PDB file of C-alpha atoms in Angstrom:
ATOM      1  CA  MET A   1      99.317  99.011  48.508  1.00  0.00           C
ATOM      2  CA  SER A   2      96.617  96.534  47.752  1.00  0.00           C
ATOM      3  CA  ALA A   3      94.470  96.661  44.621  1.00  0.00           C
ATOM      4  CA  GLU A   4      91.417  97.637  46.705  1.00  0.00           C
ATOM      5  CA  VAL A   5      93.106 100.718  48.097  1.00  0.00           C
ATOM      6  CA  GLN A   6      94.268 101.773  44.628  1.00  0.00           C
ATOM      7  CA  ALA A   7      90.768 101.322  43.204  1.00  0.00           C
ATOM      8  CA  GLY A   8      89.353 103.518  45.955  1.00  0.00           C
ATOM      9  CA  LYS A   9      91.744 106.344  45.173  1.00  0.00           C
ATOM     10  CA  THR A  10      91.095 106.352  41.442  1.00  0.00           C
ATOM     11  CA  GLY A  11      87.309 106.665  41.809  1.00  0.00           C
ATOM     12  CA  SER A  12      85.403 109.502  40.249  1.00  0.00           C
ATOM     13  CA  ARG A  13      85.038 112.707  42.254  1.00  0.00           C
ATOM     14  CA  TRP A  14      81.417 112.991  41.074  1.00  0.00           C
ATOM     15  CA  LYS A  15      80.211 110.027  43.126  1.00  0.00           C
ATOM     16  CA  LEU A  16      77.529 111.558  45.308  1.00  0.00           C
ATOM     17  CA  SER A  17      74.704 109.807  47.057  1.00  0.00           C
ATOM     18  CA  LEU A  18      71.270 109.625  45.486  1.00  0.00           C
ATOM     19  CA  ASP A  19      69.930 111.902  48.224  1.00  0.00           C
ATOM     20  CA  THR A  20      72.497 114.559  47.364  1.00  0.00           C
ATOM     21  CA  TRP A  21      71.579 114.447  43.683  1.00  0.00           C
ATOM     22  CA  ALA A  22      67.867 114.714  44.552  1.00  0.00           C
ATOM     23  CA  VAL A  23      68.492 117.807  46.683  1.00  0.00           C
ATOM     24  CA  LEU A  24      70.608 119.425  43.962  1.00  0.00           C
ATOM     25  CA  VAL A  25      67.914 118.799  41.345  1.00  0.00           C
ATOM     26  CA  ALA A  26      65.245 120.206  43.677  1.00  0.00           C
ATOM     27  CA  PHE A  27      67.315 123.352  44.275  1.00  0.00           C
ATOM     28  CA  LEU A  28      67.882 123.755  40.554  1.00  0.00           C
ATOM     29  CA  LEU A  29      64.172 123.418  39.793  1.00  0.00           C
ATOM     30  CA  ALA A  30      63.310 125.854  42.579  1.00  0.00           C
ATOM     31  CA  LEU A  31      65.779 128.339  41.127  1.00  0.00           C
ATOM     32  CA  LEU A  32      64.256 127.965  37.665  1.00  0.00           C
ATOM     33  CA  VAL A  33      60.763 128.559  39.053  1.00  0.00           C
ATOM     34  CA  ARG A  34      61.983 131.526  41.077  1.00  0.00           C
ATOM     35  CA  THR A  35      63.618 133.153  38.058  1.00  0.00           C
ATOM     36  CA  GLY A  36      60.517 132.615  35.928  1.00  0.00           C
ATOM     37  CA  VAL A  37      61.808 130.008  33.503  1.00  0.00           C
ATOM     38  CA  PHE A  38      59.011 127.682  34.613  1.00  0.00           C
ATOM     39  CA  LYS A  39      55.665 128.988  35.823  1.00  0.00           C
ATOM     40  CA  HIS A  40      54.690 125.798  37.607  1.00  0.00           C
ATOM     41  CA  ILE A  41      56.108 122.318  38.129  1.00  0.00           C
ATOM     42  CA  SER A  42      53.486 119.639  38.632  1.00  0.00           C
ATOM     43  CA  TRP A  43      54.995 117.253  41.116  1.00  0.00           C
TER      44      TRP A  43
END
């Protein structure tokens, strides 16, 4: 196998796109507001 293929297989499993991270953070904040941890988030 070439070095490029090996490097691709040893990458981190936490590499998600920026959009995915933004959605996960938004869901987490919505959950915190829903449960009452935060009363209001000023966007």
